[in-house]
Amino acid sequence: MKILKKLFSISIMLVTGFFCVSQEGQKQTLTIEDAVNLANQNNITIKTSQGSLNLLKAKNTFSWNSVSPSVSVKGSFMDDFENDSMTYGITGTVSMALSTNLISSINGAKIAYESGKLTYEQTCRKIELSVRTSFYALLYEQENLRLQKQNLSTAKSQYEQNQEKFKNGQISELDVMQSRVNYEQKIPTVQSIELQFNNDLATFKQLIGLDQKTELVLDGSLEEILKIKKITLPESSTPAPDVVSAEYDVQTAQNNLLASRFSAYGPVISATYNYGKNQTYVGAVDSTTDSTTNSLSIGVSIPLDGYLPWSTGAASIASSKVNVENAKMQLENTKTTVAIQTENYIRKINQGIAQVASLQATADLAKQSYNMTKTAYNYGKADFLTLQSASDNVLSSQVSLQNQAYSLISTILNLEYLLGLPYGTLTK
């Protein structure tokens, strides 16, 4: 009986241990770089974009296939019952066509592939921007939640202390009631912030492809952002991705113009080779007849409609010219837009850095003021509303400081995305 009890106890311990290990296996700590790596591996948008890029690569690799010969083989059999004859044969045909549009087709596939690579890179960078921004947003929400809970705990402690002071006749019942209302009013705020944090955390897990059941621990802090004093743009000869994309649009429009001209003016050379054998057997006279086909035909087609100003070809050329000019104007507009956005971001970043210093000073002052007010309240030199106001000022200044840190890093990340810089370049 004792042995059975021992075995039962050991089994319970093993099961409990296994359960604990399983539960711990669901917990995962992530740095911001870990989150980026997970997104690169699991994000659906990146995988879809990769498939589109592979398709463009295949089209570019085989862009010459319009000159590939077309080969066909045809077999035939006929039985003439009236004349007691049978005819059967086989014919092979090889044909191909060569047009001047081959050049524009190959060039167009190459431009599309290069543009597709840029699109894929920007898709990956856009997802990484979302991951990094969301990670810092969660850090801010997590810190805000911690501060709100700390403030709630302080309000609760103050309420409990006031109850004791009222029992000892040190304060009035009104102070106790005010402290109770102050404490209870903070509970819904904490619950709301915690709900929002959990919702955003679930969305973040989906973004990086993490199981929703995983308990996620964020390894990071906004404190490093508060230490940024200035940013310096590195010298780069590479245009911004938006500008490069607009340049590809110009190249595409120019290639389409070339294709329109080839279609309107360029000749098309075609060649066809036929070879076949037929055999006819006549049963009435018991004779067999063979026939062979062996021919080559070459043709040249030269369109003349393109020289007529009212023709479809001429209209297509005119439209392509307009598209080229529009693409060039859009390129210049994109360069101006990127320059304006860059200056706007830099001004916003510099303003944010200056505000961080001011908010830090405000937070330090609010904390010092609260400590002094609390001391005065304990000695009966200040009322509870004054103490509550000082406590609220501390919370407000700390939350504002963390919010400014998040706003600053978000702006820096957007500037790095705009200029095509590796993330983290401006914060080194």
CSV table of C-alpha atoms in Angstrom, one decimal:
chain,number,residue,atom,x,y,z
A,1,MET,CA,0.0,0.0,0.0
A,2,LYS,CA,2.8,2.4,0.8
A,3,ILE,CA,4.5,1.5,-2.5
A,4,LEU,CA,1.3,2.4,-4.4
A,5,LYS,CA,1.0,5.7,-2.5
A,6,LYS,CA,4.7,6.5,-3.4
A,7,LEU,CA,4.1,5.6,-7.1
A,8,PHE,CA,0.9,7.8,-7.1
A,9,SER,CA,2.8,10.7,-5.6
A,10,ILE,CA,5.6,10.4,-8.1
A,11,SER,CA,3.1,10.2,-11.0
A,12,ILE,CA,1.4,13.4,-9.7
A,13,MET,CA,4.7,15.2,-9.5
A,14,LEU,CA,5.8,14.1,-13.0
A,15,VAL,CA,2.4,15.2,-14.5
A,16,THR,CA,2.6,18.5,-12.6
A,17,GLY,CA,6.2,19.1,-13.8
A,18,PHE,CA,5.3,18.3,-17.4
A,19,PHE,CA,2.3,20.7,-17.2
A,20,CYS,CA,4.6,23.4,-15.8
A,21,VAL,CA,7.2,22.8,-18.6
A,22,SER,CA,4.4,22.9,-21.2
A,23,GLN,CA,3.1,26.2,-19.8
A,24,GLU,CA,6.6,27.7,-19.7
A,25,GLY,CA,7.1,26.5,-23.3
A,26,GLN,CA,4.4,28.9,-24.3
A,27,LYS,CA,6.3,31.9,-22.9
A,28,GLN,CA,8.6,33.7,-25.3
A,29,THR,CA,10.8,36.8,-24.9
A,30,LEU,CA,11.4,38.9,-28.0
A,31,THR,CA,13.7,41.8,-28.8
A,32,ILE,CA,12.8,44.1,-31.6
A,33,GLU,CA,15.3,42.3,-33.9
A,34,ASP,CA,13.7,38.9,-33.0
A,35,ALA,CA,10.3,40.3,-34.0
A,36,VAL,CA,11.7,41.5,-37.3
A,37,ASN,CA,13.2,38.1,-38.1
A,38,LEU,CA,9.9,36.3,-37.3
A,39,ALA,CA,8.0,38.7,-39.5
A,40,ASN,CA,10.4,38.0,-42.4
A,41,GLN,CA,9.8,34.3,-42.0
A,42,ASN,CA,6.1,34.2,-41.4
A,43,ASN,CA,4.4,37.4,-42.7
A,44,ILE,CA,1.8,36.5,-45.4
A,45,THR,CA,2.3,39.8,-47.3
A,46,ILE,CA,6.0,39.1,-47.7
A,47,LYS,CA,5.4,35.6,-48.9
A,48,THR,CA,2.8,36.8,-51.5
A,49,SER,CA,5.2,39.5,-52.7
A,50,GLN,CA,8.0,36.9,-53.1
A,51,GLY,CA,5.7,34.8,-55.3
A,52,SER,CA,5.0,37.8,-57.5
A,53,LEU,CA,8.7,38.5,-57.8
A,54,ASN,CA,9.4,34.9,-58.8
A,55,LEU,CA,6.9,35.3,-61.6
A,56,LEU,CA,8.5,38.4,-62.9
A,57,LYS,CA,11.9,36.7,-62.8
A,58,ALA,CA,10.6,33.8,-64.9
A,59,LYS,CA,9.1,36.2,-67.4
A,60,ASN,CA,12.5,38.1,-67.6
A,61,THR,CA,14.4,34.8,-68.0
A,62,PHE,CA,12.3,33.7,-70.9
A,63,SER,CA,11.5,37.0,-72.5
A,64,TRP,CA,13.0,35.9,-75.8
A,65,ASN,CA,10.4,33.1,-76.1
A,66,SER,CA,8.4,35.0,-78.8
A,67,VAL,CA,11.0,33.8,-81.4
A,68,SER,CA,10.9,30.2,-80.2
A,69,PRO,CA,9.8,28.0,-83.1
A,70,SER,CA,6.3,26.5,-83.0
A,71,VAL,CA,6.4,22.8,-83.8
A,72,SER,CA,3.3,20.6,-84.6
A,73,VAL,CA,2.8,17.1,-85.8
A,74,LYS,CA,-0.4,15.8,-87.4
A,75,GLY,CA,-1.4,12.3,-88.3
A,76,SER,CA,-4.3,11.3,-90.5
A,77,PHE,CA,-6.2,8.2,-91.7
A,78,MET,CA,-9.0,7.8,-94.2
A,79,ASP,CA,-10.8,4.6,-95.4
A,80,ASP,CA,-12.7,5.0,-98.7
A,81,PHE,CA,-15.2,2.0,-98.7
A,82,GLU,CA,-16.6,2.8,-102.2
A,83,ASN,CA,-13.2,2.6,-103.9
A,84,ASP,CA,-11.7,0.1,-101.4
A,85,SER,CA,-8.8,2.4,-100.6
A,86,MET,CA,-7.0,3.6,-97.4
A,87,THR,CA,-4.9,6.7,-97.0
A,88,TYR,CA,-2.8,7.4,-94.0
A,89,GLY,CA,0.0,9.9,-93.3
A,90,ILE,CA,1.9,12.1,-91.0
A,91,THR,CA,2.9,15.8,-91.4
A,92,GLY,CA,5.2,17.9,-89.3
A,93,THR,CA,5.3,21.7,-89.3
A,94,VAL,CA,7.9,24.1,-87.9
A,95,SER,CA,7.1,27.8,-88.0
A,96,MET,CA,8.5,31.0,-86.4
A,97,ALA,CA,8.1,34.7,-86.6
A,98,LEU,CA,10.6,37.4,-85.9
A,99,SER,CA,9.5,41.0,-85.3
A,100,THR,CA,11.3,44.1,-84.1
A,101,ASN,CA,9.1,44.1,-81.0
A,102,LEU,CA,11.3,41.4,-79.6
A,103,ILE,CA,13.8,44.1,-78.4
A,104,SER,CA,11.1,46.0,-76.5
A,105,SER,CA,9.6,42.8,-75.1
A,106,ILE,CA,13.0,41.7,-73.7
A,107,ASN,CA,13.7,45.2,-72.3
A,108,GLY,CA,10.2,45.5,-70.9
A,109,ALA,CA,10.6,42.2,-69.0
A,110,LYS,CA,13.9,43.3,-67.6
A,111,ILE,CA,12.5,46.7,-66.4
A,112,ALA,CA,9.5,44.9,-64.9
A,113,TYR,CA,11.8,42.5,-63.0
A,114,GLU,CA,14.0,45.3,-61.7
A,115,SER,CA,11.0,47.3,-60.6
A,116,GLY,CA,9.5,44.1,-59.0
A,117,LYS,CA,12.7,43.6,-57.0
A,118,LEU,CA,12.4,47.2,-55.7
A,119,THR,CA,8.7,46.6,-54.9
A,120,TYR,CA,9.6,43.4,-53.0
A,121,GLU,CA,12.3,45.2,-51.0
A,122,GLN,CA,9.9,48.0,-50.1
A,123,THR,CA,7.3,45.5,-49.1
A,124,CYS,CA,9.8,43.9,-46.7
A,125,ARG,CA,10.8,47.3,-45.4
A,126,LYS,CA,7.2,48.3,-45.0
A,127,ILE,CA,6.5,45.2,-42.9
A,128,GLU,CA,9.6,45.8,-40.9
A,129,LEU,CA,8.5,49.4,-40.3
A,130,SER,CA,5.2,48.2,-39.0
A,131,VAL,CA,6.9,45.6,-36.8
A,132,ARG,CA,9.3,48.2,-35.3
A,133,THR,CA,6.6,50.9,-34.9
A,134,SER,CA,4.2,48.4,-33.3
A,135,PHE,CA,7.0,47.1,-31.0
A,136,TYR,CA,7.7,50.6,-29.7
A,137,ALA,CA,4.0,51.3,-29.4
A,138,LEU,CA,3.6,48.2,-27.2
A,139,LEU,CA,6.5,49.4,-25.1
A,140,TYR,CA,4.8,52.7,-24.6
A,141,GLU,CA,1.4,51.1,-23.8
A,142,GLN,CA,3.2,48.7,-21.4
A,143,GLU,CA,4.9,51.5,-19.6
A,144,ASN,CA,1.7,53.6,-19.6
A,145,LEU,CA,-0.1,50.6,-18.1
A,146,ARG,CA,2.6,50.2,-15.5
A,147,LEU,CA,2.4,53.8,-14.5
A,148,GLN,CA,-1.4,53.7,-14.3
A,149,LYS,CA,-1.3,50.6,-12.1
A,150,GLN,CA,1.3,52.3,-9.9
A,151,ASN,CA,-0.9,55.3,-9.7
A,152,LEU,CA,-3.8,53.1,-8.8
A,153,SER,CA,-1.8,51.3,-6.2
A,154,THR,CA,-0.7,54.7,-4.7
A,155,ALA,CA,-4.4,55.8,-4.6
A,156,LYS,CA,-5.4,52.6,-2.9
A,157,SER,CA,-2.6,53.0,-0.3
A,158,GLN,CA,-3.6,56.6,0.3
A,159,TYR,CA,-7.2,55.6,0.8
A,160,GLU,CA,-6.2,52.9,3.3
A,161,GLN,CA,-4.0,55.4,5.1
A,162,ASN,CA,-6.7,58.0,5.3
A,163,GLN,CA,-9.1,55.4,6.8
A,164,GLU,CA,-6.5,54.8,9.6
A,165,LYS,CA,-6.0,58.6,10.0
A,166,PHE,CA,-9.8,59.1,10.2
A,167,LYS,CA,-10.0,56.4,12.9
A,168,ASN,CA,-7.3,58.3,14.8
A,169,GLY,CA,-9.1,61.6,14.4
A,170,GLN,CA,-6.3,63.1,12.3
A,171,ILE,CA,-8.4,63.9,9.2
A,172,SER,CA,-12.1,64.5,8.3
A,173,GLU,CA,-14.4,61.9,6.8
A,174,LEU,CA,-14.6,64.1,3.7
A,175,ASP,CA,-10.9,63.4,3.0
A,176,VAL,CA,-11.6,59.7,3.3
A,177,MET,CA,-14.5,59.9,0.9
A,178,GLN,CA,-12.4,61.9,-1.6
A,179,SER,CA,-9.5,59.4,-1.5
A,180,ARG,CA,-12.0,56.5,-2.0
A,181,VAL,CA,-13.6,58.2,-5.0
A,182,ASN,CA,-10.1,59.0,-6.4
A,183,TYR,CA,-9.1,55.4,-6.1
A,184,GLU,CA,-12.3,53.9,-7.6
A,185,GLN,CA,-12.2,56.4,-10.5
A,186,LYS,CA,-8.8,55.1,-11.6
A,187,ILE,CA,-9.9,51.4,-11.9
A,188,PRO,CA,-11.8,51.8,-15.2
A,189,THR,CA,-8.9,53.7,-16.7
A,190,VAL,CA,-6.5,50.9,-15.9
A,191,GLN,CA,-8.9,48.3,-17.2
A,192,SER,CA,-9.3,50.2,-20.5
A,193,ILE,CA,-5.6,50.7,-21.0
A,194,GLU,CA,-4.9,47.0,-20.2
A,195,LEU,CA,-7.7,45.9,-22.7
A,196,GLN,CA,-6.2,48.1,-25.5
A,197,PHE,CA,-2.7,46.7,-24.7
A,198,ASN,CA,-3.9,43.1,-25.0
A,199,ASN,CA,-5.7,43.9,-28.3
A,200,ASP,CA,-2.7,45.5,-29.8
A,201,LEU,CA,-0.5,42.6,-28.6
A,202,ALA,CA,-2.7,40.2,-30.4
A,203,THR,CA,-2.5,42.2,-33.6
A,204,PHE,CA,1.3,42.3,-33.2
A,205,LYS,CA,1.5,38.5,-32.8
A,206,GLN,CA,-0.5,38.1,-36.1
A,207,LEU,CA,1.9,40.6,-37.8
A,208,ILE,CA,5.0,38.5,-36.9
A,209,GLY,CA,3.3,35.1,-37.3
A,210,LEU,CA,3.3,34.1,-33.7
A,211,ASP,CA,0.7,31.8,-32.1
A,212,GLN,CA,-1.9,33.7,-30.2
A,213,LYS,CA,-1.6,31.4,-27.2
A,214,THR,CA,2.1,32.3,-26.8
A,215,GLU,CA,2.7,34.5,-23.7
A,216,LEU,CA,4.8,37.3,-25.2
A,217,VAL,CA,7.4,39.2,-23.2
A,218,LEU,CA,8.8,42.4,-24.8
A,219,ASP,CA,12.6,42.9,-24.2
A,220,GLY,CA,13.1,46.6,-24.8
A,221,SER,CA,12.7,50.1,-23.4
A,222,LEU,CA,12.0,53.6,-24.6
A,223,GLU,CA,14.7,55.0,-22.3
A,224,GLU,CA,17.4,54.7,-25.0
A,225,ILE,CA,15.2,57.0,-27.3
A,226,LEU,CA,15.2,59.6,-24.6
A,227,LYS,CA,19.0,59.8,-24.8
A,228,ILE,CA,19.0,60.9,-28.5
A,229,LYS,CA,20.4,64.4,-28.8
A,230,LYS,CA,20.6,64.9,-32.5
A,231,ILE,CA,20.5,63.1,-35.8
A,232,THR,CA,22.7,63.4,-38.9
A,233,LEU,CA,21.7,62.2,-42.4
A,234,PRO,CA,24.5,60.1,-43.9
A,235,GLU,CA,25.8,61.1,-47.4
A,236,SER,CA,24.3,58.8,-50.0
A,237,SER,CA,24.4,58.8,-53.8
A,238,THR,CA,21.5,56.3,-54.0
A,239,PRO,CA,18.1,58.0,-54.6
A,240,ALA,CA,15.2,57.4,-52.3
A,241,PRO,CA,13.1,54.3,-53.2
A,242,ASP,CA,10.1,56.4,-54.3
A,243,VAL,CA,12.4,58.2,-56.7
A,244,VAL,CA,13.9,55.0,-58.1
A,245,SER,CA,10.3,53.6,-58.6
A,246,ALA,CA,9.4,56.8,-60.6
A,247,GLU,CA,12.5,56.3,-62.7
A,248,TYR,CA,11.4,52.8,-63.5
A,249,ASP,CA,8.0,54.3,-64.6
A,250,VAL,CA,9.8,56.6,-67.0
A,251,GLN,CA,11.8,53.6,-68.4
A,252,THR,CA,8.6,51.6,-68.8
A,253,ALA,CA,6.9,54.5,-70.6
A,254,GLN,CA,9.9,55.0,-73.0
A,255,ASN,CA,10.0,51.2,-73.7
A,256,ASN,CA,6.2,51.3,-74.5
A,257,LEU,CA,6.9,54.1,-76.9
A,258,LEU,CA,9.5,52.1,-78.6
A,259,ALA,CA,7.2,49.1,-78.8
A,260,SER,CA,4.5,51.3,-80.4
A,261,ARG,CA,6.9,52.5,-83.0
A,262,PHE,CA,8.0,49.0,-83.8
A,263,SER,CA,4.4,47.9,-84.1
A,264,ALA,CA,3.6,50.8,-86.5
A,265,TYR,CA,6.8,50.7,-88.6
A,266,GLY,CA,8.7,47.5,-88.0
A,267,PRO,CA,8.5,44.5,-90.4
A,268,VAL,CA,7.6,41.0,-89.4
A,269,ILE,CA,9.5,38.1,-90.9
A,270,SER,CA,7.8,34.7,-90.8
A,271,ALA,CA,9.0,31.3,-91.9
A,272,THR,CA,7.2,27.9,-92.1
A,273,TYR,CA,8.6,24.5,-93.0
A,274,ASN,CA,6.4,21.5,-93.8
A,275,TYR,CA,7.4,17.9,-94.2
A,276,GLY,CA,5.0,15.0,-94.5
A,277,LYS,CA,4.4,11.6,-96.0
A,278,ASN,CA,1.1,10.1,-97.2
A,279,GLN,CA,0.5,6.5,-98.4
A,280,THR,CA,-2.6,5.3,-100.2
A,281,TYR,CA,-3.5,1.6,-100.6
A,282,VAL,CA,-6.1,0.5,-103.2
A,283,GLY,CA,-7.4,-3.0,-102.5
A,284,ALA,CA,-9.1,-3.5,-105.9
A,285,VAL,CA,-5.8,-3.5,-107.8
A,286,ASP,CA,-3.6,-4.3,-104.8
A,287,SER,CA,-1.4,-1.2,-105.3
A,288,THR,CA,0.2,1.3,-103.0
A,289,THR,CA,1.0,4.9,-103.8
A,290,ASP,CA,3.4,7.2,-101.7
A,291,SER,CA,3.4,11.0,-101.7
A,292,THR,CA,5.8,13.4,-99.9
A,293,THR,CA,5.4,17.0,-98.9
A,294,ASN,CA,8.6,19.0,-98.3
A,295,SER,CA,8.2,22.8,-98.5
A,296,LEU,CA,9.6,26.0,-97.0
A,297,SER,CA,7.9,29.4,-97.1
A,298,ILE,CA,9.2,32.7,-96.0
A,299,GLY,CA,7.3,36.0,-95.8
A,300,VAL,CA,7.9,39.6,-94.9
A,301,SER,CA,5.1,41.9,-93.7
A,302,ILE,CA,5.7,45.6,-93.6
A,303,PRO,CA,2.9,47.8,-92.0
A,304,LEU,CA,2.2,51.1,-93.8
A,305,ASP,CA,-0.7,52.3,-91.7
A,306,GLY,CA,1.7,53.8,-89.1
A,307,TYR,CA,2.7,56.5,-91.6
A,308,LEU,CA,-0.9,57.7,-91.8
A,309,PRO,CA,-1.5,60.3,-89.0
A,310,TRP,CA,-5.1,59.1,-88.4
A,311,SER,CA,-4.2,55.4,-88.1
A,312,THR,CA,-4.4,53.3,-85.0
A,313,GLY,CA,-0.6,52.9,-85.0
A,314,ALA,CA,0.0,56.7,-85.2
A,315,ALA,CA,-2.5,57.3,-82.4
A,316,SER,CA,-0.8,54.7,-80.2
A,317,ILE,CA,2.6,56.4,-80.8
A,318,ALA,CA,1.2,59.8,-79.9
A,319,SER,CA,-0.4,58.4,-76.7
A,320,SER,CA,2.9,56.8,-75.7
A,321,LYS,CA,4.7,60.1,-76.2
A,322,VAL,CA,2.3,61.7,-73.8
A,323,ASN,CA,2.8,58.9,-71.3
A,324,VAL,CA,6.6,59.5,-71.4
A,325,GLU,CA,6.2,63.2,-70.7
A,326,ASN,CA,3.8,62.5,-67.9
A,327,ALA,CA,6.2,60.0,-66.3
A,328,LYS,CA,9.0,62.5,-66.5
A,329,MET,CA,6.9,65.1,-64.8
A,330,GLN,CA,5.9,62.6,-62.1
A,331,LEU,CA,9.5,61.8,-61.5
A,332,GLU,CA,10.4,65.4,-60.9
A,333,ASN,CA,7.3,65.8,-58.7
A,334,THR,CA,8.4,62.7,-56.7
A,335,LYS,CA,11.9,64.2,-56.1
A,336,THR,CA,10.4,67.4,-54.8
A,337,THR,CA,7.9,65.5,-52.6
A,338,VAL,CA,10.7,63.3,-51.1
A,339,ALA,CA,12.8,66.4,-50.4
A,340,ILE,CA,9.9,68.2,-48.7
A,341,GLN,CA,9.0,65.1,-46.6
A,342,THR,CA,12.6,64.7,-45.6
A,343,GLU,CA,12.8,68.3,-44.3
A,344,ASN,CA,9.4,67.9,-42.6
A,345,TYR,CA,10.6,64.8,-40.8
A,346,ILE,CA,13.9,66.4,-39.8
A,347,ARG,CA,12.1,69.5,-38.3
A,348,LYS,CA,9.7,67.2,-36.5
A,349,ILE,CA,12.5,65.1,-35.1
A,350,ASN,CA,14.5,68.1,-33.9
A,351,GLN,CA,11.3,69.5,-32.3
A,352,GLY,CA,10.7,66.1,-30.6
A,353,ILE,CA,14.2,66.0,-29.2
A,354,ALA,CA,13.8,69.5,-27.7
A,355,GLN,CA,10.4,68.5,-26.2
A,356,VAL,CA,11.9,65.4,-24.6
A,357,ALA,CA,14.3,67.6,-22.6
A,358,SER,CA,11.5,69.9,-21.6
A,359,LEU,CA,9.2,67.0,-20.6
A,360,GLN,CA,11.9,65.3,-18.7
A,361,ALA,CA,12.4,68.5,-16.7
A,362,THR,CA,8.6,68.8,-16.2
A,363,ALA,CA,8.5,65.2,-14.9
A,364,ASP,CA,11.3,65.7,-12.5
A,365,LEU,CA,9.7,68.9,-11.2
A,366,ALA,CA,6.3,67.2,-10.8
A,367,LYS,CA,7.8,64.3,-8.8
A,368,GLN,CA,9.6,66.7,-6.5
A,369,SER,CA,6.5,68.8,-6.1
A,370,TYR,CA,4.5,65.6,-5.2
A,371,ASN,CA,7.0,64.5,-2.6
A,372,MET,CA,6.9,68.0,-0.9
A,373,THR,CA,3.1,68.0,-1.1
A,374,LYS,CA,2.8,64.6,0.4
A,375,THR,CA,5.1,65.6,3.3
A,376,ALA,CA,2.9,68.7,3.8
A,377,TYR,CA,-0.3,66.6,3.7
A,378,ASN,CA,1.1,64.1,6.3
A,379,TYR,CA,1.7,67.1,8.6
A,380,GLY,CA,-1.7,68.5,7.9
A,381,LYS,CA,-0.4,71.5,6.0
A,382,ALA,CA,-2.1,70.6,2.7
A,383,ASP,CA,-5.5,69.2,1.8
A,384,PHE,CA,-6.2,66.0,0.0
A,385,LEU,CA,-7.2,67.7,-3.3
A,386,THR,CA,-3.8,69.4,-3.5
A,387,LEU,CA,-2.1,66.0,-2.9
A,388,GLN,CA,-4.3,64.4,-5.6
A,389,SER,CA,-3.5,67.1,-8.1
A,390,ALA,CA,0.2,66.7,-7.4
A,391,SER,CA,-0.1,62.9,-8.0
A,392,ASP,CA,-2.0,63.4,-11.2
A,393,ASN,CA,0.7,65.8,-12.4
A,394,VAL,CA,3.4,63.2,-11.8
A,395,LEU,CA,1.4,60.6,-13.8
A,396,SER,CA,0.6,63.0,-16.6
A,397,SER,CA,4.2,64.2,-17.0
A,398,GLN,CA,5.6,60.6,-17.0
A,399,VAL,CA,3.0,59.4,-19.6
A,400,SER,CA,3.7,62.5,-21.8
A,401,LEU,CA,7.4,61.8,-21.7
A,402,GLN,CA,7.0,58.2,-22.7
A,403,ASN,CA,4.5,59.2,-25.4
A,404,GLN,CA,7.0,61.7,-26.8
A,405,ALA,CA,9.7,59.0,-26.9
A,406,TYR,CA,7.4,56.8,-29.0
A,407,SER,CA,6.4,59.7,-31.3
A,408,LEU,CA,10.1,60.5,-31.8
A,409,ILE,CA,11.2,57.0,-32.7
A,410,SER,CA,8.2,56.6,-35.0
A,411,THR,CA,9.2,59.7,-36.9
A,412,ILE,CA,12.8,58.6,-37.2
A,413,LEU,CA,11.7,55.2,-38.5
A,414,ASN,CA,9.5,56.8,-41.1
A,415,LEU,CA,12.4,59.0,-42.3
A,416,GLU,CA,14.6,55.9,-42.6
A,417,TYR,CA,11.9,54.2,-44.6
A,418,LEU,CA,11.5,57.2,-46.9
A,419,LEU,CA,15.2,57.5,-47.7
A,420,GLY,CA,15.8,53.7,-47.9
A,421,LEU,CA,18.2,53.7,-45.0
A,422,PRO,CA,18.8,50.6,-42.9
A,423,TYR,CA,16.7,50.9,-39.7
A,424,GLY,CA,18.8,52.1,-36.8
A,425,THR,CA,21.1,54.3,-39.0
A,426,LEU,CA,19.8,57.6,-37.5
A,427,THR,CA,19.8,56.4,-33.9
A,428,LYS,CA,23.4,55.2,-33.8
